[in-house]
Amino acid sequence: MKHYITEINPNGTIAVDDTILVKEYETTAGSKILEGFVPLFSAEAVERLINAGYEISGKTNVGEFGLDLLGEFSNSGAVCDGEYLVGAAADLIAKGEIKGALSVDLNGAPRRAAAISGIDFIKPTYGTVSRYGVIPCACSGEQIGVSASNADGLKELLSVIAGHDDKDGTSLPAEKYEYSLDENVSGMKIAVIRELYDKASDGVRAGIDSFKEKLTAVGAQVEEITFSLVEAAQTAWQIALAAETCNNVSRYEGVKFGYRTPNYKNIDELYVNSRTEGMNFLSKAAILYGSDVLSKGRYNYCYDKTLKIRRVVHDAVKAVFSEYDAILAPACGETAYVPYDIKDAFSRVFAESIFTAVPNLTGIPALVTNGVQLMADVYRESVLLSIAKSAEGRE
Amino acid sequence: MTKYEIVIGLETHVELATDSKIFCSCGGHSSANEPNDCVCPACCGMPGMLPVTNKKVVELAMRAGLLLNCNINRYATFDKKSYYYPDLPCSYQITQWFHPICTNGSVEIKTKNGTRTIGIKQIHMEEDAGKLVHDDWTDTSLVDFNRTSVPLIEIVSKPDFRSSDDVLAYLENLKAMLRFAGVSECEEGAMRCDVNVSIRPEGSTELGVRTEIKNMSSLASIERAIKYETARHIDALERQTEVLVQETRRWDDIKNRTFSMRNKETAADYRYFPDPNLMPIVIDDEWLDSVKASMPASAAQKAEEYKGYGIADKDVEMLTAERNLCDLLDSVIARGCNPKDSVAWILTDCAGILRKNGQIMRNLNISGKKLARIITMVGKNEITRAAGKKVLAAVIEKDVDVDEFCRENSLNAQTDQSAILAVVTRVLDSNAAAVQDYLGGKQKAFGALVGGCMRELKGNGDPATIRSLLEQELEKRR
Ligand SMILES: [Zn+2]
């Protein structure tokens, strides 16, 4: 049980998940297949933090490629608090050991971790923070986000790392983003998605209910809406995630860097055995699932349809935000998770992704605070930060 | 006996003439001296690096499309093609599968049987793969990523070729056009073809079983491979020597035959999908117009222009074979030099110097400004033509400054009448026999006397001045 896969500086205040490159420090994305891989450069976000005077404490434990629930399938083993799983970076922040962390949100793991540990996390609008230096899996929707103990911390760190980067072809043009904690929450209209609320456990629902009360107390108007596309969004994101992951991790074959099997007599065995020994069940499931949806006979039926669903969900989300300032939803289905059998991993992760898929699929920002998730339209991080700020200190 | 028609289609990969690779800022592989000299984390497939499109690649692809009369599509995507091979660092190649940049063009070729039109199905951009070097001694394979991500276009023809002659005429024409337009240097190996061959009974409109011969770069090999494959197909149909299957084959230049690489059943599924890291390319009118405006004139257009200057057909042909010669000529003409005179400097003098150094005209690399300066100085008798050639050689070989070189080597023509007169007098005095011969009517002797004066002046005397002074002084001695 290790919080850090690689320790860098005991006085550092910012942790960086092991899915993000830090120059000259081994970066493995929690996977055996990247054992010994030392990057030649840092991620742009890390570079910006360092240039702004922050010191990096180390590379925090993540599940292989960040695909799992809470880091339970890291090559270094899960991090637990008692019998319950916790996210490594979120736990360090909750315990006050560090100020904040950078994490890649590709299937909701840092959002779940923040909810479980009771800290704040924001996944900003896709394209506002450079993905240069992120170990790639699902490039079309993965995004570096920041966690901290409160909204001020999120604003501070996000302001440093957001802004255009020439090295990322999907980076949006604005050089800088001004985030605010002071937007008037009183009078905001906030929608609770009934389908997601109904799917969550009693404990999680109680959390949503109490957050609703806080919002009402500060003058926001909270309404329940139906958003019937949540399941379509979930499936679409899992298809895109698997397809892109399958393609991106195909570069790890034991030839150039990372783990190479000692058991091979020819190039085919070198490939097959390195990958078989170097990756875990969840990655292999993504590779098989992804290969299937991209294969000749299935592309039109699966992947192409996914791209279309993506557009439909995008339009539906736009429609919600034409009426509401934000969406309130569970960040995850349970209030706590115990380690579980690896053979259940695929179904467990799939089931949980219903709560987190929409922001990954559509690129909208999502923020977790008080154990609940808030979403807003693209570029409207300030709405989320202001809501989180206004709820602070209220019982 | 049934007569057969050969049906051939070509996929031609052409390396683009850019300074850097397609998705990173590494220089082209031609600047590499050692294996893996021209690589960065991006083109080595290291995780975390993102591709950023080199705009020049898109523009050269558009230029190729315009040359081949294609539609330039306003929306194009980069797509990923997945397969495993050690020379492919990411285990995927970025290419264009769903929306290629150019479609539906055509090009005319001249063959023995007249002019034919070859349809172009599409042109798409893609990155090259690396290279494997097999070391038999240690029984290992080494990977060289210098070529990885070098920009290519693939020009896919329609199955419009009916003979190997058609194919060769097309490829030669393509090479000349692309090189002249600055799309590709088209150097040795920079153009590689996949040749699709099938045969059918003459008159039939259905296509026969097609085999694809991969990765051919020499024209001679392409010709032999087509002949071999055609014979193999006819044998299979006529004498049932084998059952033809759709497959990919490899040409063996030494054994002089093709070998099966893989058939349709074992063909890889490349699992193409749009690359989410590369935004679709959207080409608006403004961009397309600027690429059209920057298109250099074609060889045919240049030829017309040069003929208009009264330049001989033979010279025009030599000039328009190489873009650099046209650029040079245009540059000196723009600086006020006489076209015909300039052509002589380029095709006779420059060519002579290159030949002496074992180089060809394509290697000629001299600034138009310097050549124009030399031509002007000679024209104004500031230096002699002989001295001009000397400077030219120094400029071509060492890129010296023209005026400085003339000064340092005292090449400036002596037009100083009195100095030359002194030399003339001295030469006449010491060549009494030649003077007598001349005065006796032997014109040849005059040449010897001119030569004598030139030698005394170390080649720097102005020949016209020498001649007139000699004539004048000889008359005095009659
Ligand atoms: Zn490179």
PDB file of N, CA, C and O in Angstrom, chain A residues 189-246:
ATOM      1  N   LYS A 189     -30.216  28.550 -11.658  1.00  0.00           N
ATOM      2  CA  LYS A 189     -31.110  27.396 -11.796  1.00  0.00           C
ATOM      3  C   LYS A 189     -30.267  26.136 -11.934  1.00  0.00           C
ATOM      4  O   LYS A 189     -29.397  26.059 -12.800  1.00  0.00           O
ATOM      5  N   ILE A 190     -30.542  25.179 -11.066  1.00  0.00           N
ATOM      6  CA  ILE A 190     -29.722  23.969 -11.049  1.00  0.00           C
ATOM      7  C   ILE A 190     -30.612  22.739 -11.223  1.00  0.00           C
ATOM      8  O   ILE A 190     -31.650  22.607 -10.574  1.00  0.00           O
ATOM      9  N   ALA A 191     -30.198  21.855 -12.151  1.00  0.00           N
ATOM     10  CA  ALA A 191     -31.014  20.684 -12.477  1.00  0.00           C
ATOM     11  C   ALA A 191     -30.426  19.433 -11.845  1.00  0.00           C
ATOM     12  O   ALA A 191     -29.228  19.205 -11.899  1.00  0.00           O
ATOM     13  N   VAL A 192     -31.274  18.651 -11.228  1.00  0.00           N
ATOM     14  CA  VAL A 192     -30.838  17.339 -10.728  1.00  0.00           C
ATOM     15  C   VAL A 192     -31.327  16.291 -11.728  1.00  0.00           C
ATOM     16  O   VAL A 192     -32.517  16.253 -12.063  1.00  0.00           O
ATOM     17  N   ILE A 193     -30.409  15.470 -12.223  1.00  0.00           N
ATOM     18  CA  ILE A 193     -30.808  14.456 -13.203  1.00  0.00           C
ATOM     19  C   ILE A 193     -31.420  13.259 -12.478  1.00  0.00           C
ATOM     20  O   ILE A 193     -30.766  12.579 -11.695  1.00  0.00           O
ATOM     21  N   ARG A 194     -32.704  13.057 -12.727  1.00  0.00           N
ATOM     22  CA  ARG A 194     -33.430  12.031 -11.987  1.00  0.00           C
ATOM     23  C   ARG A 194     -32.843  10.635 -12.220  1.00  0.00           C
ATOM     24  O   ARG A 194     -32.687   9.856 -11.291  1.00  0.00           O
ATOM     25  N   GLU A 195     -32.484  10.329 -13.487  1.00  0.00           N
ATOM     26  CA  GLU A 195     -31.975   8.993 -13.808  1.00  0.00           C
ATOM     27  C   GLU A 195     -30.721   8.651 -12.989  1.00  0.00           C
ATOM     28  O   GLU A 195     -30.522   7.515 -12.593  1.00  0.00           O
ATOM     29  N   LEU A 196     -29.849   9.653 -12.788  1.00  0.00           N
ATOM     30  CA  LEU A 196     -28.621   9.387 -12.037  1.00  0.00           C
ATOM     31  C   LEU A 196     -28.915   9.332 -10.538  1.00  0.00           C
ATOM     32  O   LEU A 196     -28.367   8.501  -9.813  1.00  0.00           O
ATOM     33  N   TYR A 197     -29.790  10.215 -10.073  1.00  0.00           N
ATOM     34  CA  TYR A 197     -30.166  10.231  -8.662  1.00  0.00           C
ATOM     35  C   TYR A 197     -30.752   8.873  -8.276  1.00  0.00           C
ATOM     36  O   TYR A 197     -30.374   8.277  -7.268  1.00  0.00           O
ATOM     37  N   ASP A 198     -31.608   8.341  -9.143  1.00  0.00           N
ATOM     38  CA  ASP A 198     -32.266   7.064  -8.847  1.00  0.00           C
ATOM     39  C   ASP A 198     -31.288   5.898  -8.813  1.00  0.00           C
ATOM     40  O   ASP A 198     -31.504   4.905  -8.141  1.00  0.00           O
ATOM     41  N   LYS A 199     -30.211   5.995  -9.583  1.00  0.00           N
ATOM     42  CA  LYS A 199     -29.251   4.892  -9.661  1.00  0.00           C
ATOM     43  C   LYS A 199     -28.330   4.816  -8.432  1.00  0.00           C
ATOM     44  O   LYS A 199     -27.663   3.809  -8.209  1.00  0.00           O
ATOM     45  N   ALA A 200     -28.238   5.916  -7.670  1.00  0.00           N
ATOM     46  CA  ALA A 200     -27.271   5.962  -6.572  1.00  0.00           C
ATOM     47  C   ALA A 200     -27.823   5.316  -5.309  1.00  0.00           C
ATOM     48  O   ALA A 200     -29.036   5.132  -5.163  1.00  0.00           O
ATOM     49  N   SER A 201     -26.900   4.981  -4.397  1.00  0.00           N
ATOM     50  CA  SER A 201     -27.306   4.353  -3.134  1.00  0.00           C
ATOM     51  C   SER A 201     -27.974   5.388  -2.225  1.00  0.00           C
ATOM     52  O   SER A 201     -27.883   6.595  -2.458  1.00  0.00           O
ATOM     53  N   ASP A 202     -28.602   4.910  -1.156  1.00  0.00           N
ATOM     54  CA  ASP A 202     -29.294   5.807  -0.221  1.00  0.00           C
ATOM     55  C   ASP A 202     -28.338   6.842   0.352  1.00  0.00           C
ATOM     56  O   ASP A 202     -28.680   8.018   0.478  1.00  0.00           O
ATOM     57  N   GLY A 203     -27.148   6.386   0.693  1.00  0.00           N
ATOM     58  CA  GLY A 203     -26.160   7.286   1.290  1.00  0.00           C
ATOM     59  C   GLY A 203     -25.814   8.433   0.355  1.00  0.00           C
ATOM     60  O   GLY A 203     -25.720   9.596   0.760  1.00  0.00           O
ATOM     61  N   VAL A 204     -25.609   8.079  -0.913  1.00  0.00           N
ATOM     62  CA  VAL A 204     -25.260   9.104  -1.893  1.00  0.00           C
ATOM     63  C   VAL A 204     -26.425  10.059  -2.095  1.00  0.00           C
ATOM     64  O   VAL A 204     -26.261  11.277  -2.165  1.00  0.00           O
ATOM     65  N   ARG A 205     -27.631   9.501  -2.143  1.00  0.00           N
ATOM     66  CA  ARG A 205     -28.823  10.339  -2.336  1.00  0.00           C
ATOM     67  C   ARG A 205     -29.005  11.315  -1.171  1.00  0.00           C
ATOM     68  O   ARG A 205     -29.370  12.470  -1.374  1.00  0.00           O
ATOM     69  N   ALA A 206     -28.685  10.825   0.008  1.00  0.00           N
ATOM     70  CA  ALA A 206     -28.780  11.718   1.169  1.00  0.00           C
ATOM     71  C   ALA A 206     -27.819  12.891   1.006  1.00  0.00           C
ATOM     72  O   ALA A 206     -28.144  14.040   1.352  1.00  0.00           O
ATOM     73  N   GLY A 207     -26.647  12.609   0.449  1.00  0.00           N
ATOM     74  CA  GLY A 207     -25.664  13.667   0.199  1.00  0.00           C
ATOM     75  C   GLY A 207     -26.184  14.689  -0.790  1.00  0.00           C
ATOM     76  O   GLY A 207     -26.015  15.904  -0.612  1.00  0.00           O
ATOM     77  N   ILE A 208     -26.840  14.194  -1.835  1.00  0.00           N
ATOM     78  CA  ILE A 208     -27.416  15.100  -2.840  1.00  0.00           C
ATOM     79  C   ILE A 208     -28.510  15.963  -2.185  1.00  0.00           C
ATOM     80  O   ILE A 208     -28.572  17.167  -2.386  1.00  0.00           O
ATOM     81  N   ASP A 209     -29.346  15.301  -1.389  1.00  0.00           N
ATOM     82  CA  ASP A 209     -30.450  16.030  -0.736  1.00  0.00           C
ATOM     83  C   ASP A 209     -29.917  17.156   0.144  1.00  0.00           C
ATOM     84  O   ASP A 209     -30.437  18.267   0.125  1.00  0.00           O
ATOM     85  N   SER A 210     -28.864  16.859   0.889  1.00  0.00           N
ATOM     86  CA  SER A 210     -28.375  17.891   1.802  1.00  0.00           C
ATOM     87  C   SER A 210     -27.682  19.009   1.015  1.00  0.00           C
ATOM     88  O   SER A 210     -27.750  20.179   1.385  1.00  0.00           O
ATOM     89  N   PHE A 211     -27.063  18.655  -0.106  1.00  0.00           N
ATOM     90  CA  PHE A 211     -26.443  19.699  -0.922  1.00  0.00           C
ATOM     91  C   PHE A 211     -27.518  20.592  -1.547  1.00  0.00           C
ATOM     92  O   PHE A 211     -27.356  21.803  -1.657  1.00  0.00           O
ATOM     93  N   LYS A 212     -28.627  19.954  -1.934  1.00  0.00           N
ATOM     94  CA  LYS A 212     -29.767  20.696  -2.481  1.00  0.00           C
ATOM     95  C   LYS A 212     -30.239  21.750  -1.481  1.00  0.00           C
ATOM     96  O   LYS A 212     -30.527  22.896  -1.842  1.00  0.00           O
ATOM     97  N   GLU A 213     -30.259  21.353  -0.217  1.00  0.00           N
ATOM     98  CA  GLU A 213     -30.705  22.281   0.830  1.00  0.00           C
ATOM     99  C   GLU A 213     -29.767  23.472   0.953  1.00  0.00           C
ATOM    100  O   GLU A 213     -30.192  24.614   1.095  1.00  0.00           O
ATOM    101  N   LYS A 214     -28.448  23.170   0.837  1.00  0.00           N
ATOM    102  CA  LYS A 214     -27.475  24.266   0.908  1.00  0.00           C
ATOM    103  C   LYS A 214     -27.699  25.236  -0.246  1.00  0.00           C
ATOM    104  O   LYS A 214     -27.623  26.449  -0.070  1.00  0.00           O
ATOM    105  N   LEU A 215     -27.953  24.672  -1.432  1.00  0.00           N
ATOM    106  CA  LEU A 215     -28.162  25.527  -2.605  1.00  0.00           C
ATOM    107  C   LEU A 215     -29.409  26.386  -2.425  1.00  0.00           C
ATOM    108  O   LEU A 215     -29.406  27.581  -2.709  1.00  0.00           O
ATOM    109  N   THR A 216     -30.452  25.763  -1.932  1.00  0.00           N
ATOM    110  CA  THR A 216     -31.702  26.499  -1.716  1.00  0.00           C
ATOM    111  C   THR A 216     -31.477  27.599  -0.691  1.00  0.00           C
ATOM    112  O   THR A 216     -31.972  28.716  -0.845  1.00  0.00           O
ATOM    113  N   ALA A 217     -30.660  27.263   0.303  1.00  0.00           N
ATOM    114  CA  ALA A 217     -30.392  28.243   1.366  1.00  0.00           C
ATOM    115  C   ALA A 217     -29.688  29.485   0.838  1.00  0.00           C
ATOM    116  O   ALA A 217     -29.873  30.587   1.361  1.00  0.00           O
ATOM    117  N   VAL A 218     -28.881  29.325  -0.198  1.00  0.00           N
ATOM    118  CA  VAL A 218     -28.215  30.508  -0.741  1.00  0.00           C
ATOM    119  C   VAL A 218     -29.003  31.118  -1.896  1.00  0.00           C
ATOM    120  O   VAL A 218     -28.504  31.979  -2.611  1.00  0.00           O
ATOM    121  N   GLY A 219     -30.224  30.644  -2.087  1.00  0.00           N
ATOM    122  CA  GLY A 219     -31.110  31.300  -3.058  1.00  0.00           C
ATOM    123  C   GLY A 219     -31.127  30.695  -4.430  1.00  0.00           C
ATOM    124  O   GLY A 219     -31.703  31.256  -5.358  1.00  0.00           O
ATOM    125  N   ALA A 220     -30.468  29.527  -4.621  1.00  0.00           N
ATOM    126  CA  ALA A 220     -30.526  28.884  -5.935  1.00  0.00           C
ATOM    127  C   ALA A 220     -31.839  28.124  -6.057  1.00  0.00           C
ATOM    128  O   ALA A 220     -32.467  27.775  -5.063  1.00  0.00           O
ATOM    129  N   GLN A 221     -32.216  27.894  -7.314  1.00  0.00           N
ATOM    130  CA  GLN A 221     -33.475  27.203  -7.559  1.00  0.00           C
ATOM    131  C   GLN A 221     -33.123  25.814  -8.081  1.00  0.00           C
ATOM    132  O   GLN A 221     -32.494  25.680  -9.132  1.00  0.00           O
ATOM    133  N   VAL A 222     -33.485  24.765  -7.344  1.00  0.00           N
ATOM    134  CA  VAL A 222     -33.097  23.407  -7.742  1.00  0.00           C
ATOM    135  C   VAL A 222     -34.319  22.653  -8.255  1.00  0.00           C
ATOM    136  O   VAL A 222     -35.360  22.624  -7.601  1.00  0.00           O
ATOM    137  N   GLU A 223     -34.185  22.086  -9.451  1.00  0.00           N
ATOM    138  CA  GLU A 223     -35.311  21.350 -10.038  1.00  0.00           C
ATOM    139  C   GLU A 223     -34.832  19.990 -10.505  1.00  0.00           C
ATOM    140  O   GLU A 223     -33.692  19.819 -10.900  1.00  0.00           O
ATOM    141  N   GLU A 224     -35.751  19.046 -10.511  1.00  0.00           N
ATOM    142  CA  GLU A 224     -35.403  17.717 -11.020  1.00  0.00           C
ATOM    143  C   GLU A 224     -35.748  17.670 -12.506  1.00  0.00           C
ATOM    144  O   GLU A 224     -36.787  18.179 -12.922  1.00  0.00           O
ATOM    145  N   ILE A 225     -34.853  17.093 -13.314  1.00  0.00           N
ATOM    146  CA  ILE A 225     -35.152  16.935 -14.740  1.00  0.00           C
ATOM    147  C   ILE A 225     -34.894  15.487 -15.144  1.00  0.00           C
ATOM    148  O   ILE A 225     -34.221  14.741 -14.425  1.00  0.00           O
ATOM    149  N   THR A 226     -35.448  15.100 -16.301  1.00  0.00           N
ATOM    150  CA  THR A 226     -35.078  13.798 -16.830  1.00  0.00           C
ATOM    151  C   THR A 226     -34.087  14.020 -17.955  1.00  0.00           C
ATOM    152  O   THR A 226     -34.175  14.996 -18.710  1.00  0.00           O
ATOM    153  N   PHE A 227     -33.115  13.148 -18.006  1.00  0.00           N
ATOM    154  CA  PHE A 227     -32.108  13.209 -19.061  1.00  0.00           C
ATOM    155  C   PHE A 227     -31.912  11.764 -19.504  1.00  0.00           C
ATOM    156  O   PHE A 227     -31.079  11.032 -18.989  1.00  0.00           O
ATOM    157  N   SER A 228     -32.746  11.369 -20.463  1.00  0.00           N
ATOM    158  CA  SER A 228     -32.839   9.939 -20.776  1.00  0.00           C
ATOM    159  C   SER A 228     -31.605   9.410 -21.495  1.00  0.00           C
ATOM    160  O   SER A 228     -31.454   8.213 -21.686  1.00  0.00           O
ATOM    161  N   LEU A 229     -30.701  10.309 -21.874  1.00  0.00           N
ATOM    162  CA  LEU A 229     -29.537   9.851 -22.636  1.00  0.00           C
ATOM    163  C   LEU A 229     -28.380   9.350 -21.773  1.00  0.00           C
ATOM    164  O   LEU A 229     -27.324   9.029 -22.302  1.00  0.00           O
ATOM    165  N   VAL A 230     -28.548   9.316 -20.440  1.00  0.00           N
ATOM    166  CA  VAL A 230     -27.390   8.941 -19.614  1.00  0.00           C
ATOM    167  C   VAL A 230     -26.840   7.562 -19.952  1.00  0.00           C
ATOM    168  O   VAL A 230     -25.619   7.368 -19.965  1.00  0.00           O
ATOM    169  N   GLU A 231     -27.719   6.621 -20.257  1.00  0.00           N
ATOM    170  CA  GLU A 231     -27.205   5.280 -20.573  1.00  0.00           C
ATOM    171  C   GLU A 231     -26.508   5.255 -21.929  1.00  0.00           C
ATOM    172  O   GLU A 231     -25.488   4.598 -22.107  1.00  0.00           O
ATOM    173  N   ALA A 232     -27.081   5.990 -22.878  1.00  0.00           N
ATOM    174  CA  ALA A 232     -26.437   6.064 -24.190  1.00  0.00           C
ATOM    175  C   ALA A 232     -25.063   6.723 -24.059  1.00  0.00           C
ATOM    176  O   ALA A 232     -24.076   6.282 -24.657  1.00  0.00           O
ATOM    177  N   ALA A 233     -24.996   7.767 -23.235  1.00  0.00           N
ATOM    178  CA  ALA A 233     -23.730   8.467 -23.027  1.00  0.00           C
ATOM    179  C   ALA A 233     -22.708   7.539 -22.382  1.00  0.00           C
ATOM    180  O   ALA A 233     -21.536   7.502 -22.766  1.00  0.00           O
ATOM    181  N   GLN A 234     -23.178   6.764 -21.419  1.00  0.00           N
ATOM    182  CA  GLN A 234     -22.299   5.814 -20.728  1.00  0.00           C
ATOM    183  C   GLN A 234     -21.717   4.811 -21.722  1.00  0.00           C
ATOM    184  O   GLN A 234     -20.513   4.589 -21.773  1.00  0.00           O
ATOM    185  N   THR A 235     -22.578   4.201 -22.521  1.00  0.00           N
ATOM    186  CA  THR A 235     -22.119   3.194 -23.478  1.00  0.00           C
ATOM    187  C   THR A 235     -21.193   3.828 -24.513  1.00  0.00           C
ATOM    188  O   THR A 235     -20.146   3.280 -24.846  1.00  0.00           O
ATOM    189  N   ALA A 236     -21.590   4.994 -25.002  1.00  0.00           N
ATOM    190  CA  ALA A 236     -20.771   5.657 -26.019  1.00  0.00           C
ATOM    191  C   ALA A 236     -19.377   5.951 -25.476  1.00  0.00           C
ATOM    192  O   ALA A 236     -18.378   5.719 -26.151  1.00  0.00           O
ATOM    193  N   TRP A 237     -19.321   6.457 -24.240  1.00  0.00           N
ATOM    194  CA  TRP A 237     -18.001   6.786 -23.704  1.00  0.00           C
ATOM    195  C   TRP A 237     -17.175   5.515 -23.474  1.00  0.00           C
ATOM    196  O   TRP A 237     -15.970   5.487 -23.724  1.00  0.00           O
ATOM    197  N   GLN A 238     -17.822   4.432 -23.031  1.00  0.00           N
ATOM    198  CA  GLN A 238     -17.054   3.202 -22.821  1.00  0.00           C
ATOM    199  C   GLN A 238     -16.520   2.655 -24.143  1.00  0.00           C
ATOM    200  O   GLN A 238     -15.425   2.102 -24.200  1.00  0.00           O
ATOM    201  N   ILE A 239     -17.289   2.839 -25.223  1.00  0.00           N
ATOM    202  CA  ILE A 239     -16.814   2.382 -26.535  1.00  0.00           C
ATOM    203  C   ILE A 239     -15.633   3.248 -26.996  1.00  0.00           C
ATOM    204  O   ILE A 239     -14.592   2.743 -27.405  1.00  0.00           O
ATOM    205  N   ALA A 240     -15.792   4.571 -26.896  1.00  0.00           N
ATOM    206  CA  ALA A 240     -14.703   5.463 -27.314  1.00  0.00           C
ATOM    207  C   ALA A 240     -13.457   5.217 -26.471  1.00  0.00           C
ATOM    208  O   ALA A 240     -12.342   5.128 -26.985  1.00  0.00           O
ATOM    209  N   LEU A 241     -13.674   5.081 -25.174  1.00  0.00           N
ATOM    210  CA  LEU A 241     -12.565   4.855 -24.241  1.00  0.00           C
ATOM    211  C   LEU A 241     -11.819   3.572 -24.587  1.00  0.00           C
ATOM    212  O   LEU A 241     -10.593   3.545 -24.656  1.00  0.00           O
ATOM    213  N   ALA A 242     -12.564   2.497 -24.830  1.00  0.00           N
ATOM    214  CA  ALA A 242     -11.929   1.208 -25.133  1.00  0.00           C
ATOM    215  C   ALA A 242     -11.189   1.286 -26.469  1.00  0.00           C
ATOM    216  O   ALA A 242     -10.045   0.838 -26.589  1.00  0.00           O
ATOM    217  N   ALA A 243     -11.834   1.877 -27.473  1.00  0.00           N
ATOM    218  CA  ALA A 243     -11.225   1.935 -28.809  1.00  0.00           C
ATOM    219  C   ALA A 243      -9.935   2.737 -28.767  1.00  0.00           C
ATOM    220  O   ALA A 243      -8.892   2.307 -29.270  1.00  0.00           O
ATOM    221  N   GLU A 244      -9.989   3.906 -28.151  1.00  0.00           N
ATOM    222  CA  GLU A 244      -8.813   4.759 -28.121  1.00  0.00           C
ATOM    223  C   GLU A 244      -7.715   4.169 -27.236  1.00  0.00           C
ATOM    224  O   GLU A 244      -6.531   4.272 -27.540  1.00  0.00           O
ATOM    225  N   THR A 245      -8.119   3.557 -26.118  1.00  0.00           N
ATOM    226  CA  THR A 245      -7.140   2.944 -25.235  1.00  0.00           C
ATOM    227  C   THR A 245      -6.437   1.800 -25.938  1.00  0.00           C
ATOM    228  O   THR A 245      -5.208   1.686 -25.913  1.00  0.00           O
ATOM    229  N   CYS A 246      -7.220   0.965 -26.593  1.00  0.00           N
ATOM    230  CA  CYS A 246      -6.666  -0.167 -27.338  1.00  0.00           C
ATOM    231  C   CYS A 246      -5.599   0.321 -28.301  1.00  0.00           C
ATOM    232  O   CYS A 246      -4.500  -0.222 -28.379  1.00  0.00           O
TER     233      CYS A 246
END
